Short mmCIF file of C-alpha atoms and ligand atoms in Angstrom, two decimals:
data_model
loop_
_atom_site.label_atom_id
_atom_site.label_comp_id
_atom_site.label_asym_id
_atom_site.label_seq_id
_atom_site.Cartn_x
_atom_site.Cartn_y
_atom_site.Cartn_z
CA MET A 1 -0.93 -29.26 -33.83
CA ASP A 2 -1.34 -25.52 -33.06
CA LYS A 3 -0.17 -24.60 -29.59
CA LYS A 4 -2.80 -22.42 -27.98
CA ALA A 5 -2.79 -21.59 -24.28
CA HIS A 6 -5.60 -20.23 -22.17
CA ILE A 7 -4.82 -19.02 -18.65
CA LYS A 8 -7.68 -18.43 -16.24
CA THR A 9 -6.62 -16.29 -13.28
CA PHE A 10 -8.37 -16.13 -9.92
CA GLY A 11 -7.45 -13.81 -7.04
CA CYS A 12 -5.06 -10.94 -6.60
CA GLN A 13 -2.64 -8.88 -8.71
CA MET A 14 0.21 -11.18 -7.66
CA ASN A 15 -1.60 -14.01 -9.43
CA GLU A 16 -2.18 -11.78 -12.47
CA HIS A 17 1.55 -11.03 -12.47
CA ASP A 18 2.39 -14.74 -12.26
CA SER A 19 -0.06 -15.49 -15.11
CA PHE A 20 1.61 -12.88 -17.35
CA ARG A 21 4.98 -14.43 -16.54
CA MET A 22 3.67 -17.92 -17.32
CA MET A 23 2.32 -16.72 -20.67
CA GLU A 24 5.72 -15.22 -21.55
CA ILE A 25 7.34 -18.59 -20.77
CA LEU A 26 4.74 -20.39 -22.88
CA ARG A 27 5.32 -18.00 -25.79
CA GLN A 28 8.94 -19.11 -25.74
CA GLU A 29 7.64 -22.69 -25.96
CA GLY A 30 5.73 -21.76 -29.15
CA TYR A 31 2.29 -21.16 -27.60
CA GLU A 32 0.01 -18.29 -28.51
CA PHE A 33 -2.66 -17.00 -26.13
CA THR A 34 -6.31 -17.69 -26.78
CA ASP A 35 -9.29 -16.13 -25.03
CA HIS A 36 -11.36 -19.22 -25.82
CA PRO A 37 -10.67 -22.17 -23.52
CA GLU A 38 -12.60 -24.57 -25.79
CA GLU A 39 -10.05 -24.06 -28.60
CA ALA A 40 -6.95 -24.24 -26.33
CA THR A 41 -4.43 -27.08 -26.34
CA LEU A 42 -3.24 -26.05 -22.87
CA ILE A 43 -5.38 -24.62 -20.06
CA LEU A 44 -3.79 -23.29 -16.89
CA LEU A 45 -5.83 -22.26 -13.87
CA ASN A 46 -3.94 -19.88 -11.63
CA THR A 47 -5.82 -20.27 -8.38
CA CYS A 48 -6.53 -18.41 -5.15
CA SER A 49 -7.40 -19.97 -1.80
CA VAL A 50 -7.64 -16.83 0.25
CA ARG A 51 -11.40 -17.31 0.57
CA HIS A 52 -13.74 -20.25 0.21
CA ASN A 53 -15.55 -18.86 -2.83
CA PRO A 54 -12.64 -18.58 -5.32
CA GLU A 55 -11.55 -22.08 -4.31
CA ASN A 56 -15.03 -23.41 -5.16
CA LYS A 57 -14.88 -21.62 -8.51
CA VAL A 58 -11.71 -23.54 -9.36
CA TYR A 59 -13.48 -26.87 -8.88
CA SER A 60 -16.51 -25.79 -10.90
CA TYR A 61 -14.20 -24.54 -13.69
CA LEU A 62 -12.48 -27.93 -13.67
CA GLY A 63 -15.93 -29.47 -14.21
CA ALA A 64 -16.22 -27.54 -17.52
CA ALA A 65 -12.63 -28.44 -18.43
CA ARG A 66 -13.57 -32.14 -18.23
CA THR A 67 -16.00 -31.62 -21.15
CA TRP A 68 -13.33 -29.88 -23.24
CA LYS A 69 -10.88 -32.67 -22.52
CA ARG A 70 -13.40 -35.30 -23.63
CA ALA A 71 -13.77 -33.41 -26.93
CA HIS A 72 -9.96 -32.91 -27.29
CA PRO A 73 -8.09 -35.73 -25.53
CA GLY A 74 -4.71 -34.05 -26.25
CA LEU A 75 -5.67 -31.03 -24.13
CA ILE A 76 -3.24 -30.44 -21.22
CA ILE A 77 -4.76 -29.05 -18.01
CA GLY A 78 -2.63 -27.53 -15.27
CA VAL A 79 -3.54 -26.03 -11.90
CA ALA A 80 -1.15 -23.42 -10.49
CA GLY A 81 -1.16 -20.94 -7.60
CA CYS A 82 -2.34 -21.17 -4.01
CA VAL A 83 -4.92 -23.99 -4.27
CA ALA A 84 -2.29 -26.05 -6.12
CA GLN A 85 0.28 -25.35 -3.40
CA GLN A 86 -2.18 -26.19 -0.65
CA GLU A 87 -3.73 -29.32 -2.18
CA GLY A 88 -0.80 -30.75 -4.22
CA GLU A 89 -1.12 -34.53 -4.71
CA ARG A 90 -4.65 -34.52 -3.23
CA LEU A 91 -5.82 -32.35 -6.13
CA LEU A 92 -4.08 -34.58 -8.67
CA ALA A 93 -5.76 -37.65 -7.14
CA ARG A 94 -9.18 -36.03 -6.99
CA GLU A 95 -9.20 -34.49 -10.52
CA LYS A 96 -8.26 -37.15 -13.08
CA THR A 97 -8.40 -34.65 -15.98
CA VAL A 98 -5.63 -32.56 -14.42
CA ASP A 99 -2.15 -33.26 -15.82
CA MET A 100 -0.05 -30.99 -13.65
CA VAL A 101 -0.30 -29.19 -10.33
CA PHE A 102 2.33 -26.65 -9.34
CA GLY A 103 2.80 -24.00 -6.67
CA PRO A 104 3.83 -20.34 -7.05
CA ASP A 105 7.56 -21.11 -6.69
CA ASN A 106 7.54 -23.48 -9.66
CA TYR A 107 6.11 -21.68 -12.69
CA PHE A 108 9.52 -20.98 -14.21
CA ARG A 109 9.81 -24.78 -14.56
CA LEU A 110 6.82 -24.93 -16.94
CA PRO A 111 8.89 -26.15 -19.96
CA GLU A 112 10.16 -29.23 -18.05
CA MET A 113 6.75 -29.94 -16.55
CA LEU A 114 5.12 -29.78 -20.00
CA ALA A 115 7.78 -32.12 -21.39
CA ALA A 116 7.02 -34.62 -18.60
CA VAL A 117 3.28 -34.45 -19.32
CA ARG A 118 3.96 -35.11 -23.01
CA ARG A 119 5.90 -38.22 -21.95
CA GLY A 120 2.69 -39.38 -20.26
CA GLU A 121 3.50 -38.39 -16.68
CA ARG A 122 1.25 -36.54 -14.26
CA VAL A 123 3.22 -33.83 -12.48
CA CYS A 124 3.02 -32.35 -8.98
CA GLU A 125 5.61 -29.66 -8.10
CA THR A 126 4.90 -27.83 -4.86
CA LYS A 127 8.38 -27.55 -3.39
CA TRP A 128 9.47 -24.14 -2.17
CA LEU A 129 12.62 -22.61 -3.59
CA PRO A 130 15.10 -22.50 -0.70
CA ARG A 131 14.45 -19.31 1.29
CA THR A 132 17.68 -19.20 3.19
CA ARG A 133 18.23 -15.45 2.90
CA ARG A 134 15.89 -12.50 3.49
CA ILE A 135 17.04 -11.00 0.17
CA GLN A 136 16.56 -13.23 -2.85
CA ASN A 137 16.14 -12.49 -6.55
CA PHE A 138 13.27 -14.89 -7.12
CA ILE A 139 12.82 -13.93 -10.79
CA PRO A 140 15.48 -15.90 -12.73
CA GLU A 141 18.13 -13.63 -14.23
CA GLU A 142 17.19 -14.36 -17.86
CA TRP A 143 13.58 -13.25 -17.18
CA VAL A 144 14.27 -10.01 -15.27
CA GLU A 145 14.11 -7.81 -18.37
CA ARG A 146 11.29 -9.75 -20.00
CA GLY A 147 8.33 -8.65 -17.89
CA HIS A 148 4.95 -8.14 -19.50
CA VAL A 149 3.27 -4.83 -20.35
CA GLU A 150 -0.51 -5.13 -20.54
CA GLY A 151 -2.03 -1.98 -22.03
CA VAL A 152 -0.50 0.89 -20.08
CA LYS A 153 0.53 -0.98 -16.96
CA ALA A 154 3.00 -3.56 -15.77
CA TYR A 155 3.46 -5.44 -12.51
CA VAL A 156 6.77 -5.81 -10.67
CA ALA A 157 6.90 -8.28 -7.75
CA ILE A 158 9.24 -6.84 -5.12
CA THR A 159 8.58 -9.29 -2.28
CA LYS A 160 7.21 -12.79 -2.11
CA GLY A 161 5.53 -14.53 0.82
CA CYS A 162 4.45 -13.03 4.12
CA ASN A 163 5.71 -13.20 7.72
CA ASN A 164 2.66 -11.67 9.33
CA LEU A 165 0.55 -14.72 10.11
CA CYS A 166 -2.80 -12.93 10.37
CA THR A 167 -4.97 -15.61 11.93
CA PHE A 168 -7.56 -15.74 9.11
CA CYS A 169 -5.07 -15.86 6.23
CA ILE A 170 -3.81 -18.86 4.31
CA VAL A 171 -1.23 -16.85 2.30
CA PRO A 172 1.79 -17.46 4.57
CA HIS A 173 1.06 -21.19 4.17
CA THR A 174 0.70 -21.08 0.37
CA ARG A 175 3.32 -18.43 -0.47
CA GLY A 176 5.83 -19.11 2.29
CA ARG A 177 8.07 -16.81 4.28
CA GLU A 178 8.76 -13.34 2.97
CA VAL A 179 11.77 -12.57 0.77
CA SER A 180 12.68 -9.28 -0.92
CA ARG A 181 14.45 -8.78 -4.26
CA GLU A 182 17.59 -6.67 -4.49
CA PRO A 183 16.86 -3.06 -5.48
CA GLY A 184 19.14 -3.19 -8.56
CA ASN A 185 17.31 -6.27 -9.82
CA ILE A 186 13.91 -4.60 -9.38
CA LEU A 187 15.03 -1.33 -10.98
CA ARG A 188 16.41 -3.17 -14.00
CA GLU A 189 13.03 -4.83 -14.52
CA ALA A 190 11.11 -1.58 -14.01
CA ARG A 191 13.32 0.34 -16.48
CA SER A 192 12.94 -2.36 -19.12
CA LEU A 193 9.14 -2.28 -18.68
CA VAL A 194 9.09 1.49 -19.15
CA GLU A 195 11.27 1.11 -22.26
CA GLY A 196 8.76 -1.54 -23.39
CA GLY A 197 5.87 0.95 -23.18
CA ALA A 198 4.63 0.77 -19.56
CA LYS A 199 3.31 4.11 -18.31
CA GLU A 200 2.25 2.83 -14.92
CA ILE A 201 4.09 0.36 -12.71
CA TRP A 202 2.52 -1.53 -9.83
CA LEU A 203 4.93 -2.71 -7.15
CA LEU A 204 3.57 -5.94 -5.71
CA GLY A 205 3.99 -7.89 -2.53
CA GLN A 206 1.73 -9.70 -0.08
CA ASN A 207 2.89 -7.04 2.37
CA VAL A 208 4.57 -4.62 0.00
CA ASN A 209 5.77 -2.07 2.53
CA SER A 210 7.64 -4.58 4.66
CA TYR A 211 10.17 -4.69 1.79
CA ARG A 212 13.73 -4.54 3.09
CA ALA A 213 16.99 -5.07 1.29
CA GLY A 214 19.71 -4.55 3.84
CA ASP A 215 20.76 -1.79 6.18
CA GLY A 216 18.40 1.11 5.97
CA TYR A 217 17.13 0.22 2.48
CA ARG A 218 13.41 -0.30 2.84
CA PHE A 219 10.22 0.42 0.95
CA PRO A 220 10.53 4.25 1.01
CA GLU A 221 14.04 4.02 -0.52
CA LEU A 222 12.82 1.66 -3.23
CA LEU A 223 9.73 3.75 -3.99
CA ASP A 224 11.91 6.84 -4.20
CA ALA A 225 14.30 5.12 -6.65
CA VAL A 226 11.46 3.76 -8.84
CA SER A 227 9.82 7.21 -8.93
CA GLN A 228 12.98 8.58 -10.54
CA ILE A 229 12.81 6.31 -13.59
CA GLU A 230 12.62 8.53 -16.62
CA GLY A 231 9.38 8.29 -18.57
CA LEU A 232 7.45 6.54 -15.78
CA LEU A 233 4.18 8.45 -15.43
CA ARG A 234 2.61 6.59 -12.53
CA ILE A 235 3.47 4.23 -9.69
CA ARG A 236 1.00 2.25 -7.62
CA PHE A 237 1.68 -0.43 -5.02
CA THR A 238 -0.34 -3.13 -3.35
CA SER A 239 -0.98 -4.24 -0.67
CA PRO A 240 0.62 -2.32 2.17
CA HIS A 241 0.01 -3.28 5.79
CA PRO A 242 -1.10 -0.58 8.28
CA LYS A 243 1.53 -1.57 10.85
CA ASP A 244 4.30 -0.93 8.29
CA TRP A 245 2.84 2.33 6.97
CA ASN A 246 4.58 5.45 8.24
CA ASN A 247 4.58 9.22 7.82
CA ARG A 248 7.75 9.04 5.75
CA LEU A 249 5.82 7.14 3.09
CA SER A 250 3.01 9.69 3.24
CA ASP A 251 5.56 12.49 2.78
CA LEU A 252 7.12 10.72 -0.19
CA MET A 253 3.70 10.24 -1.81
CA ALA A 254 3.06 13.94 -1.35
CA GLU A 255 6.45 14.91 -2.78
CA ARG A 256 6.54 12.76 -5.91
CA ARG A 257 4.14 13.63 -8.65
CA ASN A 258 4.27 10.19 -10.24
CA ILE A 259 3.41 8.27 -7.04
CA CYS A 260 -0.36 8.02 -7.33
CA LYS A 261 -2.40 9.72 -4.66
CA HIS A 262 -4.26 6.55 -3.81
CA LEU A 263 -3.59 4.19 -0.93
CA HIS A 264 -5.22 0.78 -0.64
CA LEU A 265 -4.72 0.04 3.05
CA PRO A 266 -6.67 -2.97 4.37
CA PHE A 267 -8.06 -2.38 7.89
CA GLN A 268 -10.15 -5.61 8.09
CA ALA A 269 -12.18 -4.68 11.20
CA GLY A 270 -13.07 -1.65 13.29
CA SER A 271 -13.01 -3.35 16.68
CA ASP A 272 -9.66 -3.52 18.48
CA ARG A 273 -10.73 -6.78 20.12
CA ILE A 274 -11.34 -8.37 16.70
CA LEU A 275 -8.13 -6.85 15.29
CA LYS A 276 -6.26 -8.52 18.12
CA LEU A 277 -7.92 -11.88 17.43
CA MET A 278 -6.96 -11.41 13.78
CA ARG A 279 -3.36 -10.72 14.91
CA ARG A 280 -3.19 -7.55 12.83
CA ASN A 281 -0.76 -5.80 15.21
CA HIS A 282 -2.45 -2.42 15.06
CA THR A 283 -5.49 -0.73 16.56
CA LEU A 284 -8.16 1.30 14.81
CA ALA A 285 -6.69 4.45 16.40
CA ASP A 286 -3.25 3.63 14.88
CA TYR A 287 -4.90 3.22 11.49
CA LEU A 288 -6.88 6.46 11.73
CA GLU A 289 -3.84 8.40 12.88
CA LYS A 290 -1.89 7.28 9.79
CA ILE A 291 -4.76 8.18 7.47
CA HIS A 292 -5.14 11.52 9.21
CA TYR A 293 -1.47 12.36 8.61
CA LEU A 294 -1.70 11.22 4.98
CA ARG A 295 -4.73 13.45 4.41
CA ARG A 296 -2.94 16.34 6.09
CA VAL A 297 -0.08 16.17 3.58
CA ILE A 298 -2.25 15.16 0.59
CA PRO A 299 -5.76 16.55 1.15
CA HIS A 300 -7.19 15.00 -2.04
CA VAL A 301 -5.72 11.50 -1.52
CA GLU A 302 -8.10 8.57 -2.04
CA VAL A 303 -8.03 5.62 0.35
CA SER A 304 -9.56 2.21 -0.27
CA THR A 305 -9.67 -0.88 1.93
CA ASP A 306 -10.55 -4.54 2.51
CA LEU A 307 -12.64 -5.70 5.44
CA ILE A 308 -14.08 -8.88 6.87
CA VAL A 309 -17.49 -9.19 8.49
CA GLY A 310 -18.51 -12.03 10.78
CA PHE A 311 -15.05 -12.98 12.11
CA PRO A 312 -15.41 -15.45 15.03
CA THR A 313 -17.05 -13.80 18.08
CA GLU A 314 -17.80 -10.54 16.22
CA SER A 315 -20.69 -8.92 18.14
CA GLU A 316 -23.07 -6.22 16.93
CA THR A 317 -21.01 -3.70 18.95
CA ASP A 318 -17.79 -4.86 17.25
CA PHE A 319 -19.45 -4.60 13.86
CA GLU A 320 -20.74 -1.10 14.57
CA GLN A 321 -17.12 -0.05 15.06
CA THR A 322 -16.43 -1.22 11.52
CA LEU A 323 -19.32 0.95 10.29
CA HIS A 324 -17.93 3.82 12.36
CA ALA A 325 -14.55 3.43 10.64
CA LEU A 326 -16.23 3.50 7.22
CA LYS A 327 -18.05 6.71 8.10
CA THR A 328 -14.90 8.26 9.52
CA VAL A 329 -12.47 7.52 6.72
CA ARG A 330 -14.97 7.67 3.83
CA PHE A 331 -13.06 5.23 1.64
CA SER A 332 -13.18 5.57 -2.13
CA GLN A 333 -13.67 1.81 -2.45
CA VAL A 334 -14.30 -1.00 0.00
CA PHE A 335 -13.86 -4.71 -0.70
CA PRO A 336 -15.92 -6.41 2.03
CA PHE A 337 -15.95 -10.17 2.58
CA LYS A 338 -17.89 -12.56 4.76
CA TYR A 339 -15.52 -14.50 6.95
CA SER A 340 -14.99 -18.12 5.91
CA PRO A 341 -12.56 -20.36 7.81
CA ARG A 342 -9.52 -21.45 5.82
CA PRO A 343 -8.29 -24.89 6.90
CA GLY A 344 -4.88 -24.76 8.52
CA THR A 345 -5.19 -21.18 9.81
CA PRO A 346 -5.39 -20.33 13.55
CA ALA A 347 -8.82 -18.71 13.04
CA ALA A 348 -10.16 -22.02 11.70
CA GLU A 349 -9.62 -23.40 15.23
CA MET A 350 -11.97 -20.74 16.65
CA PRO A 351 -15.72 -21.34 16.63
CA ASP A 352 -17.22 -19.93 13.39
CA ASP A 353 -20.04 -18.65 15.58
CA VAL A 354 -21.54 -15.73 13.64
CA PRO A 355 -24.57 -17.22 11.86
CA ARG A 356 -24.56 -17.10 8.04
CA GLU A 357 -27.62 -14.83 7.91
CA VAL A 358 -25.96 -12.36 10.34
CA LYS A 359 -22.83 -12.30 8.17
CA GLU A 360 -25.00 -11.66 5.13
CA GLU A 361 -26.95 -8.91 6.87
CA ARG A 362 -23.71 -7.21 8.01
CA LEU A 363 -22.25 -7.46 4.53
CA ALA A 364 -25.41 -5.85 3.10
CA ARG A 365 -25.14 -3.01 5.64
CA VAL A 366 -21.51 -2.38 4.69
CA ILE A 367 -22.40 -2.33 1.00
CA ALA A 368 -25.37 0.01 1.52
CA LEU A 369 -23.31 2.43 3.60
CA GLN A 370 -20.41 2.39 1.17
CA ASP A 371 -22.76 2.93 -1.80
CA ARG A 372 -24.05 6.06 -0.10
CA ILE A 373 -20.52 7.30 0.67
CA ASN A 374 -19.47 6.54 -2.89
CA GLU A 375 -22.44 8.41 -4.35
CA GLU A 376 -21.60 11.45 -2.19
CA SER A 377 -17.90 11.39 -3.00
CA GLN A 378 -18.53 10.96 -6.74
CA ARG A 379 -20.87 13.96 -6.58
CA ALA A 380 -18.26 15.98 -4.66
CA LEU A 381 -15.75 15.36 -7.45
CA CYS A 382 -18.03 16.91 -10.09
CA GLY A 383 -16.46 20.13 -11.36
CA SER A 384 -12.94 19.18 -10.25
CA VAL A 385 -10.02 18.74 -12.63
CA GLN A 386 -8.38 15.30 -12.57
CA GLU A 387 -5.28 13.91 -14.18
CA VAL A 388 -6.35 10.83 -16.13
CA LEU A 389 -4.27 8.07 -17.69
CA ILE A 390 -6.14 6.82 -20.75
CA ASP A 391 -6.16 3.02 -20.75
CA GLY A 392 -8.64 1.91 -23.40
CA ALA A 393 -11.55 2.60 -25.70
CA HIS A 394 -15.09 2.83 -24.35
CA PRO A 395 -16.79 -0.46 -25.30
CA ARG A 396 -19.99 1.15 -26.63
CA ASP A 397 -19.39 4.84 -27.44
CA SER A 398 -16.64 5.64 -29.97
CA ALA A 399 -16.60 9.31 -28.84
CA LEU A 400 -15.36 8.25 -25.38
CA MET A 401 -12.11 6.87 -24.01
CA ASN A 402 -11.71 5.23 -20.60
CA GLY A 403 -9.06 5.87 -18.00
CA ARG A 404 -8.25 6.15 -14.30
CA THR A 405 -7.77 9.22 -12.16
CA ASP A 406 -4.71 9.54 -9.97
CA GLY A 407 -6.96 8.37 -7.10
CA TYR A 408 -7.89 5.23 -9.09
CA ARG A 409 -11.43 6.18 -10.00
CA ALA A 410 -12.67 4.88 -13.34
CA ILE A 411 -13.64 7.67 -15.74
CA SER A 412 -14.96 8.01 -19.31
CA VAL A 413 -13.53 11.01 -21.15
CA ARG A 414 -15.12 12.93 -24.02
CA GLY A 415 -13.34 15.28 -26.41
CA GLY A 416 -10.30 15.11 -28.65
CA ALA A 417 -8.54 12.21 -30.33
CA LEU A 418 -7.07 10.49 -27.31
CA GLU A 419 -4.52 7.71 -27.42
CA VAL A 420 -4.07 4.87 -24.92
CA GLY A 421 -1.18 5.83 -22.61
CA GLU A 422 -1.81 9.60 -22.69
CA LEU A 423 -1.90 11.45 -19.38
CA VAL A 424 -4.49 14.23 -19.73
CA ARG A 425 -6.40 16.76 -17.68
CA VAL A 426 -10.10 16.21 -17.45
CA ARG A 427 -12.96 18.23 -15.96
CA VAL A 428 -15.36 15.89 -14.14
CA THR A 429 -18.87 16.60 -15.46
CA GLY A 430 -20.93 13.82 -13.91
CA HIS A 431 -21.01 10.32 -12.54
CA ARG A 432 -22.87 7.08 -13.06
CA GLY A 433 -22.52 4.31 -10.47
CA HIS A 434 -18.82 3.70 -9.92
CA TRP A 435 -17.83 5.64 -13.06
CA LEU A 436 -17.04 9.32 -13.41
CA GLU A 437 -17.66 11.19 -16.66
CA GLY A 438 -15.53 14.08 -17.86
CA THR A 439 -14.37 16.27 -20.72
CA LEU A 440 -10.83 16.83 -21.89
CA LEU A 441 -9.20 20.14 -20.89
CA PRO A 442 -6.30 22.02 -22.41
CA GLU A 443 -3.00 21.35 -20.61
CA GLN A 444 -2.81 24.66 -18.77
CA ALA A 445 -6.18 24.18 -16.99
CA GLU A 446 -6.05 24.90 -13.29
CA GLU A 447 -6.00 21.84 -11.02
CA THR A 448 -8.76 21.44 -8.47
CA ALA A 449 -8.47 17.77 -7.62
CA CYS A 450 -10.49 17.04 -4.54
CA ALA A 451 -11.80 14.13 -2.56
CA PRO A 452 -14.00 13.79 0.50
CA GLN A 453 -12.23 15.19 3.50
CA PHE A 454 -11.36 13.56 6.82
CA THR A 455 -11.08 15.62 9.98
CA PRO A 456 -9.64 14.62 13.37
CA SER A 457 -13.00 15.23 15.04
CA ASP A 458 -14.55 12.59 12.76
CA ALA A 459 -12.26 10.01 14.29
CA ALA A 460 -13.33 10.62 17.87
S1 SF4 B 501 -0.47 -9.42 5.86
FE1 SF4 B 501 -1.90 -10.84 6.81
S2 SF4 B 501 -3.64 -10.84 5.36
FE2 SF4 B 501 -1.89 -10.01 4.23
S3 SF4 B 501 -0.94 -11.78 3.21
FE3 SF4 B 501 0.13 -11.51 5.17
S4 SF4 B 501 -0.93 -12.87 6.61
FE4 SF4 B 501 -2.28 -12.59 4.83
#
């Protein structure tokens, strides 16, 4: 029988990274990828439990998988990732169509798990790898130089787990305590990805800038070393934590051309009282001070964020401070979420006392405000020259190619025969929704990259 695997990924870039890795392992087992789950002989769901909604989507997807399994009884169904880690045997007992459940520390064991399923067993592997040392090379040696390049970009996991214990977050429970890979191990992977065609590398970690690999070797040292890899056009990283962000990192971003001028720095809430209840270990003033310094050294830098509305006890006054922060920083993108309690977290012990309709109304106000800010900032970029990495064809217009600006704005580019992977200069000519439009410029065109500005008086 043909071996065809379909992997459905929910959640963050770390899950995407793990899914790419799983597909590489499956290729070695003779599988080819299929986009069509109904023709697959193996379906893996790589799950996320960070919020209630993605977890629900997993169960509704499993409902559809039941129909496919009835049509093809030989179909193997596996559930991986955070929901698998959290639910383990409970999930296996509840979902009879599922053949294997495995947590994020176990995906390199896919060949043995598949062999067990073929022998008729149902498998549950949610044990952590021993995390006895702070520095651990959690990618097995034989896989270090076999990372996956998808289009122009590739992911490199530099840390795993998180020690922060934010009260709303399930991640420390599903991904475990934080470990960092050795720099040499990471650099070997990054170099092999660049040799394999990657133009842009994303350094990943649940709290990427708490990376540390021994005396004095921390995230700035690693970022500096990665930025010196020959042929690497762009570096991005996600997600940093505000408490671990410092001016040294801002200076390094300013200094190195290939470190993208975009920072995704989650602030979660504008009220210091709520930040304290969330155990974020910073205040809004700390956050604004760091952004202010970053914008001083890189005036055109773009900043995006995540935030939660309706955290337990959030009052209208607390929420207005979140709106104030949005107006002050003028983020390029905001990912807002309604709070939902995650079982097992400290926040789940607090009363979920903001009514659903108030959460919805606050979410709508955040979205409306951010849409206005986005419209204004897109308009302000018109006429500027941006460096764009071309990452694909436009789906409907063959005269256009799509790409991303240094600041991570999506843009369609007209003019010239452009190739995926080219870094080009583009004059922004217009905008539509979240997309910019632009025309290709000759290489020597003057650079006028700009983004909405932030001034200290705004932060008062
Ligand atoms: S920093 Fe906080 S929100 Fe981010 S993964 Fe760690 S505990 Fe969760």
